[in-house]
PDB file of C-alpha atoms in Angstrom:
ATOM      1  CA  ILE Y 166     -68.623   7.141  55.467  1.00  0.00           C
ATOM      2  CA  VAL Y 167     -66.981   5.110  58.185  1.00  0.00           C
ATOM      3  CA  ASN Y 168     -63.235   4.567  57.980  1.00  0.00           C
ATOM      4  CA  ALA Y 169     -63.068   1.541  60.283  1.00  0.00           C
ATOM      5  CA  PRO Y 170     -63.392  -2.188  59.659  1.00  0.00           C
ATOM      6  CA  ARG Y 171     -66.663  -3.852  60.679  1.00  0.00           C
ATOM      7  CA  GLY Y 172     -66.483  -6.959  62.796  1.00  0.00           C
ATOM      8  CA  ALA Y 173     -68.576  -9.446  64.737  1.00  0.00           C
ATOM      9  CA  VAL Y 174     -67.435 -10.106  68.309  1.00  0.00           C
ATOM     10  CA  GLN Y 175     -66.646 -13.806  68.774  1.00  0.00           C
ATOM     11  CA  SER Y 176     -65.842 -14.126  72.516  1.00  0.00           C
ATOM     12  CA  PRO Y 177     -66.303 -11.503  75.232  1.00  0.00           C
ATOM     13  CA  ASP Y 178     -63.452 -11.591  77.779  1.00  0.00           C
ATOM     14  CA  ASP Y 179     -60.932  -8.907  78.699  1.00  0.00           C
ATOM     15  CA  VAL Y 180     -59.885  -9.234  75.076  1.00  0.00           C
ATOM     16  CA  PHE Y 181     -62.487  -9.691  72.348  1.00  0.00           C
ATOM     17  CA  GLU Y 182     -62.035 -11.965  69.333  1.00  0.00           C
ATOM     18  CA  VAL Y 183     -63.352  -9.918  66.383  1.00  0.00           C
ATOM     19  CA  PHE Y 184     -64.105 -11.400  62.953  1.00  0.00           C
ATOM     20  CA  TYR Y 185     -63.881  -8.709  60.247  1.00  0.00           C
ATOM     21  CA  ILE Y 186     -66.918  -9.343  58.063  1.00  0.00           C
ATOM     22  CA  ASP Y 187     -65.617  -7.291  55.142  1.00  0.00           C
ATOM     23  CA  TYR Y 188     -62.122  -8.815  55.028  1.00  0.00           C
ATOM     24  CA  GLY Y 189     -62.528 -12.358  56.387  1.00  0.00           C
ATOM     25  CA  ASN Y 190     -59.766 -12.240  58.992  1.00  0.00           C
ATOM     26  CA  GLN Y 191     -59.932 -12.083  62.765  1.00  0.00           C
ATOM     27  CA  GLU Y 192     -58.006 -10.391  65.526  1.00  0.00           C
ATOM     28  CA  ALA Y 193     -57.929 -10.216  69.326  1.00  0.00           C
ATOM     29  CA  ILE Y 194     -58.871  -6.658  70.330  1.00  0.00           C
ATOM     30  CA  PRO Y 195     -58.789  -5.130  73.838  1.00  0.00           C
ATOM     31  CA  TYR Y 196     -62.027  -3.567  75.044  1.00  0.00           C
ATOM     32  CA  SER Y 197     -60.453  -0.086  74.884  1.00  0.00           C
ATOM     33  CA  ARG Y 198     -60.218  -0.322  71.069  1.00  0.00           C
ATOM     34  CA  LEU Y 199     -63.849  -1.333  70.457  1.00  0.00           C
ATOM     35  CA  ARG Y 200     -66.243   1.321  69.149  1.00  0.00           C
ATOM     36  CA  PRO Y 201     -70.002   1.268  68.498  1.00  0.00           C
ATOM     37  CA  LEU Y 202     -70.986   0.983  64.869  1.00  0.00           C
ATOM     38  CA  ASP Y 203     -73.490   3.295  63.224  1.00  0.00           C
ATOM     39  CA  PRO Y 204     -76.708   1.355  62.440  1.00  0.00           C
ATOM     40  CA  SER Y 205     -76.616   2.472  58.790  1.00  0.00           C
ATOM     41  CA  VAL Y 206     -73.303   0.642  58.378  1.00  0.00           C
ATOM     42  CA  SER Y 207     -74.095  -2.392  60.521  1.00  0.00           C
ATOM     43  CA  SER Y 208     -77.185  -3.310  58.485  1.00  0.00           C
ATOM     44  CA  ALA Y 209     -75.178  -3.902  55.277  1.00  0.00           C
ATOM     45  CA  PRO Y 210     -74.100  -7.527  54.708  1.00  0.00           C
ATOM     46  CA  GLY Y 211     -70.428  -8.442  55.014  1.00  0.00           C
ATOM     47  CA  LEU Y 212     -68.290  -8.378  51.877  1.00  0.00           C
ATOM     48  CA  ALA Y 213     -66.003 -11.342  52.674  1.00  0.00           C
ATOM     49  CA  GLN Y 214     -67.007 -14.721  51.227  1.00  0.00           C
ATOM     50  CA  LEU Y 215     -66.117 -18.131  52.628  1.00  0.00           C
ATOM     51  CA  CYS Y 216     -64.078 -20.007  49.997  1.00  0.00           C
ATOM     52  CA  SER Y 217     -62.351 -23.335  49.576  1.00  0.00           C
ATOM     53  CA  LEU Y 218     -59.903 -24.339  46.853  1.00  0.00           C
ATOM     54  CA  ALA Y 219     -61.506 -26.554  44.199  1.00  0.00           C
ATOM     55  CA  TYR Y 220     -60.242 -29.996  43.179  1.00  0.00           C
ATOM     56  CA  ILE Y 221     -57.602 -30.270  45.907  1.00  0.00           C
ATOM     57  CA  LYS Y 222     -57.556 -31.204  49.584  1.00  0.00           C
ATOM     58  CA  VAL Y 223     -55.352 -28.772  51.461  1.00  0.00           C
ATOM     59  CA  PRO Y 224     -54.153 -30.202  54.793  1.00  0.00           C
ATOM     60  CA  THR Y 225     -55.329 -28.544  57.985  1.00  0.00           C
ATOM     61  CA  LEU Y 226     -52.749 -26.878  60.213  1.00  0.00           C
ATOM     62  CA  GLU Y 227     -52.844 -29.947  62.473  1.00  0.00           C
ATOM     63  CA  GLU Y 228     -52.018 -32.358  59.603  1.00  0.00           C
ATOM     64  CA  ASP Y 229     -48.648 -33.149  58.026  1.00  0.00           C
ATOM     65  CA  PHE Y 230     -47.519 -30.312  55.734  1.00  0.00           C
ATOM     66  CA  GLY Y 231     -50.401 -28.111  56.944  1.00  0.00           C
ATOM     67  CA  HIS Y 232     -48.175 -25.222  57.986  1.00  0.00           C
ATOM     68  CA  GLU Y 233     -46.170 -25.451  54.762  1.00  0.00           C
ATOM     69  CA  ALA Y 234     -49.362 -25.421  52.678  1.00  0.00           C
ATOM     70  CA  ALA Y 235     -50.710 -22.409  54.592  1.00  0.00           C
ATOM     71  CA  GLN Y 236     -47.409 -20.555  54.197  1.00  0.00           C
ATOM     72  CA  TYR Y 237     -47.284 -21.256  50.453  1.00  0.00           C
ATOM     73  CA  LEU Y 238     -50.901 -20.181  49.926  1.00  0.00           C
ATOM     74  CA  SER Y 239     -50.226 -17.012  51.913  1.00  0.00           C
ATOM     75  CA  GLU Y 240     -47.165 -16.228  49.774  1.00  0.00           C
ATOM     76  CA  CYS Y 241     -49.146 -16.803  46.560  1.00  0.00           C
ATOM     77  CA  THR Y 242     -52.029 -14.596  47.640  1.00  0.00           C
ATOM     78  CA  LEU Y 243     -51.228 -12.107  50.411  1.00  0.00           C
ATOM     79  CA  GLY Y 244     -47.506 -11.882  49.697  1.00  0.00           C
ATOM     80  CA  SER Y 245     -47.928 -11.100  46.027  1.00  0.00           C
ATOM     81  CA  SER Y 246     -48.965  -8.030  44.078  1.00  0.00           C
ATOM     82  CA  LYS Y 247     -50.489 -10.230  41.370  1.00  0.00           C
ATOM     83  CA  GLU Y 248     -54.140  -9.816  40.529  1.00  0.00           C
ATOM     84  CA  LEU Y 249     -55.993 -13.053  41.196  1.00  0.00           C
ATOM     85  CA  MET Y 250     -59.413 -14.049  39.943  1.00  0.00           C
ATOM     86  CA  ALA Y 251     -61.598 -16.516  41.854  1.00  0.00           C
ATOM     87  CA  ARG Y 252     -63.476 -18.721  39.398  1.00  0.00           C
ATOM     88  CA  VAL Y 253     -66.451 -20.258  41.231  1.00  0.00           C
ATOM     89  CA  GLU Y 254     -66.629 -23.965  40.382  1.00  0.00           C
ATOM     90  CA  ASP Y 255     -69.331 -24.951  42.888  1.00  0.00           C
ATOM     91  CA  ARG Y 256     -71.098 -23.904  46.087  1.00  0.00           C
ATOM     92  CA  ASP Y 257     -71.285 -25.855  49.355  1.00  0.00           C
ATOM     93  CA  THR Y 258     -74.604 -24.918  50.926  1.00  0.00           C
ATOM     94  CA  SER Y 259     -74.485 -27.511  53.712  1.00  0.00           C
ATOM     95  CA  GLY Y 260     -74.052 -24.635  56.176  1.00  0.00           C
ATOM     96  CA  GLY Y 261     -72.341 -24.828  59.511  1.00  0.00           C
ATOM     97  CA  LYS Y 262     -69.690 -22.647  61.038  1.00  0.00           C
ATOM     98  CA  VAL Y 263     -66.147 -22.600  59.708  1.00  0.00           C
ATOM     99  CA  LYS Y 264     -63.922 -22.023  62.748  1.00  0.00           C
ATOM    100  CA  GLY Y 265     -62.970 -18.371  62.943  1.00  0.00           C
ATOM    101  CA  GLN Y 266     -64.493 -17.582  59.561  1.00  0.00           C
ATOM    102  CA  GLY Y 267     -68.214 -17.228  60.048  1.00  0.00           C
ATOM    103  CA  THR Y 268     -71.093 -19.206  58.581  1.00  0.00           C
ATOM    104  CA  GLY Y 269     -72.902 -19.695  55.320  1.00  0.00           C
ATOM    105  CA  THR Y 270     -72.342 -20.934  51.808  1.00  0.00           C
ATOM    106  CA  VAL Y 271     -68.756 -21.835  50.951  1.00  0.00           C
ATOM    107  CA  LEU Y 272     -67.698 -20.956  47.397  1.00  0.00           C
ATOM    108  CA  ILE Y 273     -65.525 -23.682  45.860  1.00  0.00           C
ATOM    109  CA  VAL Y 274     -63.042 -21.721  43.736  1.00  0.00           C
ATOM    110  CA  THR Y 275     -60.064 -21.972  41.433  1.00  0.00           C
ATOM    111  CA  LEU Y 276     -57.689 -19.053  42.003  1.00  0.00           C
ATOM    112  CA  VAL Y 277     -56.236 -17.919  38.694  1.00  0.00           C
ATOM    113  CA  ASP Y 278     -53.393 -15.460  38.082  1.00  0.00           C
ATOM    114  CA  ALA Y 279     -55.096 -12.964  35.763  1.00  0.00           C
ATOM    115  CA  GLU Y 280     -51.921 -12.245  33.749  1.00  0.00           C
ATOM    116  CA  GLU Y 281     -50.498 -15.739  33.326  1.00  0.00           C
ATOM    117  CA  ASP Y 282     -53.732 -17.770  33.373  1.00  0.00           C
ATOM    118  CA  SER Y 283     -52.048 -20.098  35.880  1.00  0.00           C
ATOM    119  CA  SER Y 284     -53.907 -21.703  38.763  1.00  0.00           C
ATOM    120  CA  ILE Y 285     -52.887 -21.348  42.411  1.00  0.00           C
ATOM    121  CA  ASN Y 286     -54.756 -24.621  42.980  1.00  0.00           C
ATOM    122  CA  ALA Y 287     -52.423 -26.440  40.559  1.00  0.00           C
ATOM    123  CA  ALA Y 288     -49.366 -24.747  42.072  1.00  0.00           C
ATOM    124  CA  MET Y 289     -50.402 -26.045  45.517  1.00  0.00           C
ATOM    125  CA  LEU Y 290     -50.028 -29.613  44.216  1.00  0.00           C
ATOM    126  CA  ARG Y 291     -46.369 -29.158  43.273  1.00  0.00           C
TER     127      ARG Y 291
END
């Protein structure tokens, strides 16, 4: 059992941009912190899934209110101890690379608070 996150290297310089395939985040890592991965672990597919919120258009960080939307979504998800359920509404199989998040099918989801049956998607519209 390996007790280290798996990641795909995005850009080799003095510092490497690593995308964690089991968590979905990325981080700049100096060469001194990189370690080889055992082949038995590297052959397993990543656990993180690309997702997009269903039925709403969230502004990008470059658009008006983009930073506010990102902050609110972060507070509702990462900054909360609530259990959330992702209800898959659709799948976008058009492919392509989502900047900093890998490639593949994007799951179009509604995030629901498991206890209150309230939608994060609806809360984003307020």
